[in-house]
Coordinates of C-alpha atoms in Angstrom, one line a residue:
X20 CA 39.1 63.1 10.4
X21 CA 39.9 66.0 12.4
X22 CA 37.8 68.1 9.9
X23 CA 34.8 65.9 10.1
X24 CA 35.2 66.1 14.0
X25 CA 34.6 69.5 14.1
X26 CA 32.2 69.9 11.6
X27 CA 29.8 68.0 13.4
X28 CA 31.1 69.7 16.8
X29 CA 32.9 66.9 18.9
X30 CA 35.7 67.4 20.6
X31 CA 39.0 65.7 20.5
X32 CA 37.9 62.9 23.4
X33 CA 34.8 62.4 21.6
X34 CA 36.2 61.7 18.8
X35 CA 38.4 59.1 20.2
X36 CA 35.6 57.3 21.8
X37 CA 33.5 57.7 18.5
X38 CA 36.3 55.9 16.8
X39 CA 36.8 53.6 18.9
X40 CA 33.0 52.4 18.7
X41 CA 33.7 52.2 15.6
X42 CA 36.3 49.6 15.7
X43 CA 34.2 47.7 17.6
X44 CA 31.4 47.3 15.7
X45 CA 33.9 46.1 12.6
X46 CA 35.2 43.7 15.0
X47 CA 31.7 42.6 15.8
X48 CA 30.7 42.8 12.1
X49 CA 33.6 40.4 11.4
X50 CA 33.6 37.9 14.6
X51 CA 29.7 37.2 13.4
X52 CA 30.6 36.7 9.7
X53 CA 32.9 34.3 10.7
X54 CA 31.0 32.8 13.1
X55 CA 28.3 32.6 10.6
X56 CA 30.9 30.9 8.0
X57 CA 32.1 28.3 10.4
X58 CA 28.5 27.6 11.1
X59 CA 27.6 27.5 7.4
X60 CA 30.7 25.2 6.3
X61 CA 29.4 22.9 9.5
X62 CA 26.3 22.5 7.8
X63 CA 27.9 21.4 5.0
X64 CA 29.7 19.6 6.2
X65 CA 27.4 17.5 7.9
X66 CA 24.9 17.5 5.1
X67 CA 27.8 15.8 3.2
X68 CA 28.4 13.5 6.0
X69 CA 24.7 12.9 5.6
X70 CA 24.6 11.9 1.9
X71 CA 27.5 10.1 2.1
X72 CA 25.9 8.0 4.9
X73 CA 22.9 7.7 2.7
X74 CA 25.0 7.1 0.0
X75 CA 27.0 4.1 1.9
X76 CA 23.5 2.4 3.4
X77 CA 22.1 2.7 -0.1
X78 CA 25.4 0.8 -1.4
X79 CA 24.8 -1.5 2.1
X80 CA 21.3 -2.2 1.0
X81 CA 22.2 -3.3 -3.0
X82 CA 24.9 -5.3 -1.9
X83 CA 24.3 -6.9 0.5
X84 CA 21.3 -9.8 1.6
X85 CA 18.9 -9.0 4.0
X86 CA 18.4 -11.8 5.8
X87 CA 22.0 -13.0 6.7
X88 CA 23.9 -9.9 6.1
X89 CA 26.3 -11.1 3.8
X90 CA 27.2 -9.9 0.4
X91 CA 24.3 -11.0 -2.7
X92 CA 24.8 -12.4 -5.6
X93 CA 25.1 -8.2 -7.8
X94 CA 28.1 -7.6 -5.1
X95 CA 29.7 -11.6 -5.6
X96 CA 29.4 -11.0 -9.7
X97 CA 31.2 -7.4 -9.5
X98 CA 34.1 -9.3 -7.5
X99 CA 34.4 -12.2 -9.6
X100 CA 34.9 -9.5 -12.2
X101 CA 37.5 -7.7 -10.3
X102 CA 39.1 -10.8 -9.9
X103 CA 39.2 -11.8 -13.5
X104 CA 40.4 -8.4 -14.7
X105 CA 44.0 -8.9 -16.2
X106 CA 46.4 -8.7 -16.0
X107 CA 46.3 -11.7 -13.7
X108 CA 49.2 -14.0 -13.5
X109 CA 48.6 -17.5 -14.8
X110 CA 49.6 -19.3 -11.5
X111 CA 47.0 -16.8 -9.3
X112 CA 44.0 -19.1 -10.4
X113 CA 40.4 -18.9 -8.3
X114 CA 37.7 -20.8 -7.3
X115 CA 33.6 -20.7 -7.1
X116 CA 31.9 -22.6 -4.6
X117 CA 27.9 -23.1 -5.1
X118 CA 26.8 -24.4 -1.4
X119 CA 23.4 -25.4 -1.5
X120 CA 21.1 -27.0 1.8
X121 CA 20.6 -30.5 1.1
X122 CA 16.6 -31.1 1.9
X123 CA 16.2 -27.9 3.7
X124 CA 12.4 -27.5 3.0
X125 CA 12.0 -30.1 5.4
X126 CA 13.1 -27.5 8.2
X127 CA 10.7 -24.9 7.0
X128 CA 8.1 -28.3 7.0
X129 CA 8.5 -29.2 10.2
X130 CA 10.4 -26.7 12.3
X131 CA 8.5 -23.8 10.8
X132 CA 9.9 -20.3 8.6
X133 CA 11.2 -19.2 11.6
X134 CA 13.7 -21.2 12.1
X135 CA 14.3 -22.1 8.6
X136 CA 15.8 -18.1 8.4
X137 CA 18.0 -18.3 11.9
X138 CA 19.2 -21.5 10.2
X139 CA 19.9 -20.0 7.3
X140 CA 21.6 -16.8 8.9
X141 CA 23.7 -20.0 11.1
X142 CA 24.6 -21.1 7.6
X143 CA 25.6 -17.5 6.9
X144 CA 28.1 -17.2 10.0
X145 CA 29.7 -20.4 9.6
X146 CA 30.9 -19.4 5.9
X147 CA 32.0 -16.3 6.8
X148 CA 34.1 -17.8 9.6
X149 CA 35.8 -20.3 6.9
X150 CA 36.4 -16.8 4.6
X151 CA 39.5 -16.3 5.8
X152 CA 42.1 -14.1 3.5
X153 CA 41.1 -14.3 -0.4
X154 CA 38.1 -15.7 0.3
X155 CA 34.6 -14.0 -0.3
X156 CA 31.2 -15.6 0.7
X157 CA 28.0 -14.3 -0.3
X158 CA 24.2 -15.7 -0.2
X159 CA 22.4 -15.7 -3.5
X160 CA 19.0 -16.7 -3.0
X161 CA 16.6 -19.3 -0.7
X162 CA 19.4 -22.1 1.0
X163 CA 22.5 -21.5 -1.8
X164 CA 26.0 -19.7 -0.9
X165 CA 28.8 -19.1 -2.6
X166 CA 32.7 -18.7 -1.7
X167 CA 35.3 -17.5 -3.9
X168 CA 39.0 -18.9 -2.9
X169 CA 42.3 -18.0 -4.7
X170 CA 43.5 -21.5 -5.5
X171 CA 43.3 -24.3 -7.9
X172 CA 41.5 -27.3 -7.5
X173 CA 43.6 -28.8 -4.6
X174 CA 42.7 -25.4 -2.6
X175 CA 39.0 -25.4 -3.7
X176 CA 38.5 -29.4 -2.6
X177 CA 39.9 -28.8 0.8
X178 CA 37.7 -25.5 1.3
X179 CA 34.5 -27.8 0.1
X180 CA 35.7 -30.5 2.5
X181 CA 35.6 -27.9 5.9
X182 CA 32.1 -26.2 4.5
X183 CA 30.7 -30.1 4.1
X184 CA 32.0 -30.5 7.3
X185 CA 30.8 -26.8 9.2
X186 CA 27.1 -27.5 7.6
X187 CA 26.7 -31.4 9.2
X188 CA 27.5 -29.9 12.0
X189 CA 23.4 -29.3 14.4
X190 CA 22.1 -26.1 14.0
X191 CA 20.6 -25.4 17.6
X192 CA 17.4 -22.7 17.6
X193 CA 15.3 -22.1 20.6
X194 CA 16.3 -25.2 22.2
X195 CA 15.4 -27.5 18.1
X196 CA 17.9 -29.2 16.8
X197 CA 18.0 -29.4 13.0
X198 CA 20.4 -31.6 11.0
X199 CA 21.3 -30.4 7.7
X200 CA 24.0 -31.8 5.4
X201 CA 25.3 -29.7 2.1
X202 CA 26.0 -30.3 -1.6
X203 CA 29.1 -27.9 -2.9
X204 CA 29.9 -28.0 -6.5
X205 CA 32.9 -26.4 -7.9
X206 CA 34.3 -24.4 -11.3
X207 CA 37.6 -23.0 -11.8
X208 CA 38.8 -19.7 -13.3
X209 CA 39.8 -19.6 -15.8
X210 CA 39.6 -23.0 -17.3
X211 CA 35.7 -23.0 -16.8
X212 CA 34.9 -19.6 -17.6
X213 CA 34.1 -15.9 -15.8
X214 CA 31.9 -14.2 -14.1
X215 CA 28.0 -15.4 -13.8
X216 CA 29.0 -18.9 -16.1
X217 CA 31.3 -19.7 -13.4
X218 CA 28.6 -19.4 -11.0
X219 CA 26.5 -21.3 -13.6
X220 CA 29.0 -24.4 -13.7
X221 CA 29.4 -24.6 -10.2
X222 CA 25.5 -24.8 -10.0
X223 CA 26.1 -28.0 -12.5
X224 CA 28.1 -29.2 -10.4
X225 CA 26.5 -29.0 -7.1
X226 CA 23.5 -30.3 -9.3
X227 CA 26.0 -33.9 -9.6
X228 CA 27.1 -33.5 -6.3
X229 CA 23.1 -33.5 -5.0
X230 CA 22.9 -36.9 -7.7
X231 CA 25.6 -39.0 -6.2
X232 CA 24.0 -38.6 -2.6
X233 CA 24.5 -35.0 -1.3
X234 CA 26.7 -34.1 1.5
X235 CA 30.1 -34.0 -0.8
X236 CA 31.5 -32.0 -3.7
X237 CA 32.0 -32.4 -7.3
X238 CA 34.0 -30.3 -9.8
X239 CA 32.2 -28.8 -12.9
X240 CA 32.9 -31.3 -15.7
X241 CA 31.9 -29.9 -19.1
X242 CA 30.6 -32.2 -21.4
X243 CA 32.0 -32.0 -24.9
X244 CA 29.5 -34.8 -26.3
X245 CA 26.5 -32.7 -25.4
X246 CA 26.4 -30.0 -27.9
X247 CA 23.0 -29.3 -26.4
X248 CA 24.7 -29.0 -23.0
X249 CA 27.0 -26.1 -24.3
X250 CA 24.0 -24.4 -26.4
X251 CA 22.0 -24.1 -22.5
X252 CA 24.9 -22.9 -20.9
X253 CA 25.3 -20.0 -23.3
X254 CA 21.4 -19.3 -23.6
X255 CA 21.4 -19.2 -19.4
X256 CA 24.3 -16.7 -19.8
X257 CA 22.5 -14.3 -22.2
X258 CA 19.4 -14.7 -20.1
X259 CA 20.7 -13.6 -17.0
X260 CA 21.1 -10.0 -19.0
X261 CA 17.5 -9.8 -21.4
X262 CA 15.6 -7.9 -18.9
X263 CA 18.7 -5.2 -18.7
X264 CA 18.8 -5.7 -22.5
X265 CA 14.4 -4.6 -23.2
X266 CA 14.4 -8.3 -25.0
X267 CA 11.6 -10.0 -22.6
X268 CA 8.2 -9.3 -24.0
X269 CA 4.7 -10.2 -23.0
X270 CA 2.3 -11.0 -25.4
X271 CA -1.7 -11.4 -24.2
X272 CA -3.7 -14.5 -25.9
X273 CA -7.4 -12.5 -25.2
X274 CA -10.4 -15.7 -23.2
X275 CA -13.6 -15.6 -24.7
X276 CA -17.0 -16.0 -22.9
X277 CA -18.3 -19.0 -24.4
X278 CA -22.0 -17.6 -24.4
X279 CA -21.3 -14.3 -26.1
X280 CA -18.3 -15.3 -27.9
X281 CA -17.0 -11.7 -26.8
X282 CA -13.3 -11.0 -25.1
X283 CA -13.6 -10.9 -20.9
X284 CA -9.7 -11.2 -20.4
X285 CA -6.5 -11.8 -21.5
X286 CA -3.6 -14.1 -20.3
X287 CA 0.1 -12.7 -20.1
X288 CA 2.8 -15.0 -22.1
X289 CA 6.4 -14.1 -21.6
X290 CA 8.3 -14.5 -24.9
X291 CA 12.3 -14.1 -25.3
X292 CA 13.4 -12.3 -28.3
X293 CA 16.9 -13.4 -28.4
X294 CA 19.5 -10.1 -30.5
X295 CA 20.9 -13.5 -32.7
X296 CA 18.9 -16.9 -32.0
X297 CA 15.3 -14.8 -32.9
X298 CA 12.4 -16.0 -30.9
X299 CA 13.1 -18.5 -27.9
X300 CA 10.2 -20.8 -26.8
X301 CA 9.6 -20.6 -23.5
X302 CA 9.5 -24.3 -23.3
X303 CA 13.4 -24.0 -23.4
X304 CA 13.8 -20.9 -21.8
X305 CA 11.4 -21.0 -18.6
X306 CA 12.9 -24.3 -17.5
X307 CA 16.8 -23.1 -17.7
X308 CA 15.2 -20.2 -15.6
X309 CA 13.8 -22.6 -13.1
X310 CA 16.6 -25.4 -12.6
X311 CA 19.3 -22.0 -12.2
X312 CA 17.7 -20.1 -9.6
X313 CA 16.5 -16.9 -12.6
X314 CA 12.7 -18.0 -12.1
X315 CA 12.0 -15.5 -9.2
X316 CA 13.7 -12.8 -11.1
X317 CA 11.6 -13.4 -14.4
X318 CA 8.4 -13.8 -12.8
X319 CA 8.8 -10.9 -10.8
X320 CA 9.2 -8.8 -14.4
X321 CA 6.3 -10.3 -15.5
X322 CA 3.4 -9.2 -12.9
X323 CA 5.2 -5.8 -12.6
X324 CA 4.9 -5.1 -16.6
X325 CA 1.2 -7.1 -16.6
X326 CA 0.0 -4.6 -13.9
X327 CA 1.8 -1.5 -15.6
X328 CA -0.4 -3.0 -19.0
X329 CA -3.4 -3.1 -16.9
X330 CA -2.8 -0.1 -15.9
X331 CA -2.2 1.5 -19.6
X332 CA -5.6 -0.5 -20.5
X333 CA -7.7 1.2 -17.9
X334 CA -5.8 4.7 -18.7
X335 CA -6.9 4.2 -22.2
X336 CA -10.8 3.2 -21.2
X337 CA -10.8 -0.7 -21.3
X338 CA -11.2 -2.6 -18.0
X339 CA -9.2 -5.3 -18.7
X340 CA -8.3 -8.5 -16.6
X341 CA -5.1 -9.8 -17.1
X342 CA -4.0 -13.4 -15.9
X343 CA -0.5 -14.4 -15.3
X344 CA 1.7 -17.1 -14.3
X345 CA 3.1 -18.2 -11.3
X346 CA 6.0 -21.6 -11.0
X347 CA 6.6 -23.9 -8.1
X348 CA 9.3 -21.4 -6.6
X349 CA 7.5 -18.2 -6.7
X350 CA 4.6 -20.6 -5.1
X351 CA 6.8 -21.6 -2.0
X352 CA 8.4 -17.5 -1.9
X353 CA 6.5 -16.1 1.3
X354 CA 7.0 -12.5 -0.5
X355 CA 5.7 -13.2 -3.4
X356 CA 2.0 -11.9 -2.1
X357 CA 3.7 -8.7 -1.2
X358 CA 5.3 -8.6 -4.3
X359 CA 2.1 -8.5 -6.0
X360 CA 0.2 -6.3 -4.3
X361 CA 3.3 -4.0 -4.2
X362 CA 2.7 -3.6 -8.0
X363 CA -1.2 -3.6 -7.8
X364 CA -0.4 -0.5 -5.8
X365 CA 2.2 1.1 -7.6
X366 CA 0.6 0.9 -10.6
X367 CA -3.6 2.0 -9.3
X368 CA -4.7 -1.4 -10.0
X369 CA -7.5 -3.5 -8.2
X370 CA -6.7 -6.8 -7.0
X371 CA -9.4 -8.4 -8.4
X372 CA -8.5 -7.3 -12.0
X373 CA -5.3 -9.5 -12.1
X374 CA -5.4 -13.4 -11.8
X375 CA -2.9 -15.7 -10.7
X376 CA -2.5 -19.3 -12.8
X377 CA -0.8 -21.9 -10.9
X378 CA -0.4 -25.9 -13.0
X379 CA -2.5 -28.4 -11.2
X380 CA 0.9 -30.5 -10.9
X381 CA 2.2 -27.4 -8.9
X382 CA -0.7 -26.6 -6.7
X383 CA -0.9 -30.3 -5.4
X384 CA 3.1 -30.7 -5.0
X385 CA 3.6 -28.9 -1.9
X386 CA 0.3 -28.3 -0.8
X387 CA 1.7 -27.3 3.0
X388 CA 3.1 -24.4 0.9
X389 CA 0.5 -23.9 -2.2
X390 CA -2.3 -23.2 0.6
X391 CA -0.8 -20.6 2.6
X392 CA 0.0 -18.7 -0.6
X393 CA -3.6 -19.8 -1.8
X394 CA -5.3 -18.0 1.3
X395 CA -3.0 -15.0 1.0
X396 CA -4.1 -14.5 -2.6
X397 CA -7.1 -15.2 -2.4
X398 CA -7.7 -12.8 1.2
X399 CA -5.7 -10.2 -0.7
X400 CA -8.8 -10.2 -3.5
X401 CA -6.8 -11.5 -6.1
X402 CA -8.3 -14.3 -8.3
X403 CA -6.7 -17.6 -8.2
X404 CA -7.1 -20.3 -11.0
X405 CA -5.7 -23.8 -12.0
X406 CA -4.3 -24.2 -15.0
X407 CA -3.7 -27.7 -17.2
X408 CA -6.3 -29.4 -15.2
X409 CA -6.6 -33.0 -15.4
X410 CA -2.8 -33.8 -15.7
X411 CA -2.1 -34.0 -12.1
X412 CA -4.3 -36.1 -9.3
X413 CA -6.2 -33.2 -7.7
X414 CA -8.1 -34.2 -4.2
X415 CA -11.4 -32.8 -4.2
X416 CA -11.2 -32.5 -0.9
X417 CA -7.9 -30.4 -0.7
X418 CA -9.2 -28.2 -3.7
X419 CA -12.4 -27.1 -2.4
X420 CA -10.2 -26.3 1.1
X421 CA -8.5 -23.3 -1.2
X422 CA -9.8 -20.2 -2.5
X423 CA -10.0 -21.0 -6.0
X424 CA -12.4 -19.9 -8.2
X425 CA -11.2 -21.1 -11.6
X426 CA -10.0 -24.3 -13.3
X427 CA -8.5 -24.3 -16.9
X428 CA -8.6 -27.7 -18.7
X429 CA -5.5 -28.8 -20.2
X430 CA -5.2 -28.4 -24.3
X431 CA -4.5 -32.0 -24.5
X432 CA -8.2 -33.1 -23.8
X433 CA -9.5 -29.8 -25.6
X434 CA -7.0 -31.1 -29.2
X435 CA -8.9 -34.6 -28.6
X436 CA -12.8 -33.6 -28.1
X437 CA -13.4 -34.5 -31.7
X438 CA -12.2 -38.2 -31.8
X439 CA -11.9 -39.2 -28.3
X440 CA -15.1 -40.4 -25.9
X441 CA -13.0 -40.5 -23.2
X442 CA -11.7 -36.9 -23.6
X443 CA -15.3 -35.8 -24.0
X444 CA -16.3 -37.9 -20.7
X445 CA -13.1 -36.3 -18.6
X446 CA -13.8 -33.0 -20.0
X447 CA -17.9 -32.9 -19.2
X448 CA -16.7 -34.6 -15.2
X449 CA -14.4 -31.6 -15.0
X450 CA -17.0 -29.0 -16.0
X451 CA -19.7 -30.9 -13.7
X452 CA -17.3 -31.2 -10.5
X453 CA -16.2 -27.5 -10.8
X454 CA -19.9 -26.1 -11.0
X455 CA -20.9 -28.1 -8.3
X456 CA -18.1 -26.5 -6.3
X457 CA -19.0 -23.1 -7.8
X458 CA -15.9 -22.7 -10.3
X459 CA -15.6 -21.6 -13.3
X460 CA -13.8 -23.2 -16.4
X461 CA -12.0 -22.3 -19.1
X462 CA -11.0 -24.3 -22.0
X463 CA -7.3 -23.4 -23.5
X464 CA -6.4 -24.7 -27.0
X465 CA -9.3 -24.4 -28.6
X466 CA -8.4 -24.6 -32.3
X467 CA -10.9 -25.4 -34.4
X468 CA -15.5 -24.5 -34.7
X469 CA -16.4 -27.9 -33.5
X470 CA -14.0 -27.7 -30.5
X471 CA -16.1 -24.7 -29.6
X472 CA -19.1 -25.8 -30.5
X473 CA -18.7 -28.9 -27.9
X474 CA -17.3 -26.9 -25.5
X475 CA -20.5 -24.4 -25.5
X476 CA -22.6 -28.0 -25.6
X477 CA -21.0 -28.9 -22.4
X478 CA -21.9 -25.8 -20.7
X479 CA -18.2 -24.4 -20.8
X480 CA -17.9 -20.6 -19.5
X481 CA -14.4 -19.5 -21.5
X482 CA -12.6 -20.5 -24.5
X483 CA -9.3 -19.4 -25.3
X484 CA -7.3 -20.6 -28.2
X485 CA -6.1 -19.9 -31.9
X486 CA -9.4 -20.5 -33.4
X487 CA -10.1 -17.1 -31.9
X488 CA -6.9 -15.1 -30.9
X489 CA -3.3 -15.9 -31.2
X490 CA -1.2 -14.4 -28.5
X491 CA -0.7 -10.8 -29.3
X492 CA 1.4 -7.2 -28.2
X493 CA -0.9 -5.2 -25.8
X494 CA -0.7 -2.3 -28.4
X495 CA -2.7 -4.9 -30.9
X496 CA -5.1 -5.9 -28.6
X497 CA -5.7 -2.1 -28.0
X498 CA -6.7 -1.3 -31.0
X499 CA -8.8 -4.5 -31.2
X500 CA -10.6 -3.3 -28.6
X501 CA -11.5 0.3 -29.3
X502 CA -11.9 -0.8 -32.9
X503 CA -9.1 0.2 -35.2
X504 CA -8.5 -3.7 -36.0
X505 CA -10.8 -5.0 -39.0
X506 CA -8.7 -8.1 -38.9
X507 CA -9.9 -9.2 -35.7
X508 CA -13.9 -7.6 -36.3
X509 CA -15.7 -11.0 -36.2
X510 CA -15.0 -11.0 -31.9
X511 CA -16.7 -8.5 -29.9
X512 CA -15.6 -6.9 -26.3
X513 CA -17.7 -7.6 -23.1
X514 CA -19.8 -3.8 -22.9
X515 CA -18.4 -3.7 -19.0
X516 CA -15.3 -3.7 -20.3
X517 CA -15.8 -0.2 -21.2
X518 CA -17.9 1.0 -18.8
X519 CA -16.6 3.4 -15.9
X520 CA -15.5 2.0 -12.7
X521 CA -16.7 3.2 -9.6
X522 CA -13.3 3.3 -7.9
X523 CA -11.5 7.0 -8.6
X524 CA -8.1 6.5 -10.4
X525 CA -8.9 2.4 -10.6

């Protein structure tokens, strides 16, 4: 040190000061690397904090339902598999508790949605006041709860016995009284099963408690007589898991112009392909989907995967409009117009490329309901038709109130054209009522030439039915389409099919 000093000419007190500056600077070099550090592992710290929060209201948001804040049924099914995980002494039995609104639409009838959902979050905050220690309560869909209670029956009946008696008690909104009683039906672990079937027997049995009058309970009662009884519950169990599993499919049954004979559409048809039964008809699926609350889930795969198709269609050059189906429930869900245009948008298709087929016998059940989602659909620009006309009791007068522009005549008068002069007669009033309102019609089951043949007589604008097209996988009718199909070469595609649209990206 000394000899650097004085080879650059400082002197000894310069030297002192120059070191000293010197240990300054290192002291200022490391106070701002540690400040710098503290800062940096703050930041990370609260960028962890923020994940995890994101994290926890992501967990919040899967768990739990939005309307009443309680758990849903994905959070209740993970704890009744907690709860079932053994080893679990044999005396430590539990309970389900399916609590379902008796008569309920009549609130949303006459009290309006409104109130229907404060009710329903009233509903919410009485369980949760009777879920006390080892009891959970969750909501799982429209005006059904369900509790889970350590005990055996004895515990389970008295539980049903204070929610019976918590429900009859008014629910005050805004000054309205409504008076609601409640059905509660009840299986036990393990001796009636685990996990989702034990929600699935204590459906049954608030299903029995809802026969013998409402407003009580009932224990699940399996029914060894009823082979058929055990072969639903089992099917119901498996279906709750197809859509995880890939086994729902759609197949596409193409409608014919009746003029032209050439393809202008085709209607989506959900098919089951069960891993061991093979193919299940929807005729026994659809309804266990309906009576168990799975209806809402099902449908909603359907018009995403129809609009993704439609979507893969136009990608590929072919215009296509696809019909699908919609039940009483989806009917009466006030999302389910969101719902659909949610996938129109998510997938770059136009409203008016997808069509909506509700039963004549739904459409005229709850009309209160059917024409608010009628005049939503139909406002939204997406096509509304009624299918299996001429089954139900239609009133002219309500139907040309809605935005319809289709009816589809039920196969049954189609299969007896032929032989029947009152078929005939009912089918040619159909086709003259419904041009005189400006509707189109469609004929489904049309099996044979002189079905057709009539049909075009009558002045019928679509056919659909074997005689032309069975239902088929979207990658069949694709290569129908563009050609590459020789089996199916005596039907011809609309020419607009093909052509460009004028919409970018649509």
């Amino acid at each position: 040190m000394a000899a650097w000093v004085h080879e650059i000419g400082l002197g000894a007190g310069s030297a002192v000061s120059l070191a000293a500056l010197l240990v300054v600077v290192l002291l200022v070099v490391v106070l701002v690397s540690h400040v710098r550090g503290r800062r940096r592992a703050q930041e990370t710290a609260a960028l962890a904090a923020s994940l995890q929060q994101a994290h926890d209201e992501l967990r919040r948001i899967a768990f739990r339902d939005a309307l009443t804040g309680l758990p849903n049924r994905v959070h209740f099914e993970q704890r009744l598999r907690q709860s079932a995980v053994p080893p679990r002494p044999a005396e430590r039995r539990f309970a389900v508790l399916f609590i379902d609104l008796d008569d309920f639409a009549s609130v949303n009838d006459s009290l309006g949605h409104a109130v229907g959902d404060e009710v329903l979050r009233e509903a919410g905050r009485r369980l949760q006041a009777l879920a006390g220690g080892g009891v959970d309560a969750a909501r799982i869909g429209g005006d059904s709860f369900v509790l889970r209670a350590d005990g055996g029956r004895d515990a389970a009946a008295a539980l049903a016995r204070r929610v019976v008696a918590a429900m009859q008690q008014p629910f005050v909104v805004d000054g309205r009284e409504a008076h609601l009683t409640c059905s509660v039906g009840i299986a036990v672990y393990p001796e009636h099963g685990e996990g989702a079937r034990l929600i699935t027997h204590a459906h049954t049995a608030m299903a029995a408690a809802k026969r013998s009058g409402g407003a009580g309970h009932a224990f699940f009662a399996p029914a060894p007589c009823d082979p058929g009884a055990v072969e639903r519950l089992g099917l119901l169990a498996d279906l709750h898991h197809a859509i995880a599993r890939g086994e729902l499919t759609l197949l596409y049954q193409p409608k014919i112009d009746a003029r032209s004979g050439q393809v202008t559409a085709a209607e989506a048809l959900l098919r089951w392909g069960h891993p061991t039964r093979g193919l299940v008809p929807p005729a026994v699926f659809v309804p266990l989907a309906e009576r168990y609350g799975l209806i809402g889930t099902l449908g909603a795969w359907v018009i995403d995967d129809a609009c993704r198709q439609a979507r893969a269609w136009r990608d590929a050059g072919l215009r296509m409009r696809v019909a699908v189906n919609l039940s009483a429930l989806q009917l009466r869900d006030e999302t389910l117009v969101d719902h659909l245009l949610e996938a129109l948008q998510r997938h770059g298709v136009r409203p008016n490329q997808l069509t909506c087929e509700i039963t004549e016998t739904v459409a005229m059940s709850d009309t209160a309901a059917a024409r608010r989602t009628f005049e939503r659909l139909g406002a939204a620009g997406i096509h509304v038709s009624i299918d299996d006309f001429g089954t139900g009791h239609s009133s002219l007068a309500y139907l040309r109130q809605l935005p319809v522009e289709e009816l589809k005549i039920d196969r049954g008068f189609v299969a007896d054209l032929a032989h029947s002069d009152d078929a005939r007669a009912i089918v040619e009033a159909v086709l003259q009522m419904a041009h005189a309102l400006g509707l189109r019609v469609v004929a489904e089951g049309v099996e044979d030439a002189v079905q057709r043949d009539l049909l075009v007589q009558m002045g019928c604008d679509e056919l659909q039915g074997y005689f032309f097209a069975r239902p088929m996988p979207a990658e069949a009718l694709t290569r129908w389409a563009l050609g590459e199909a020789a089996a199916h070469a005596p039907l011809e595609f609309r020419p607009s099919l093909f052509a460009p649209s004028v919409h970018a990206g649509l």
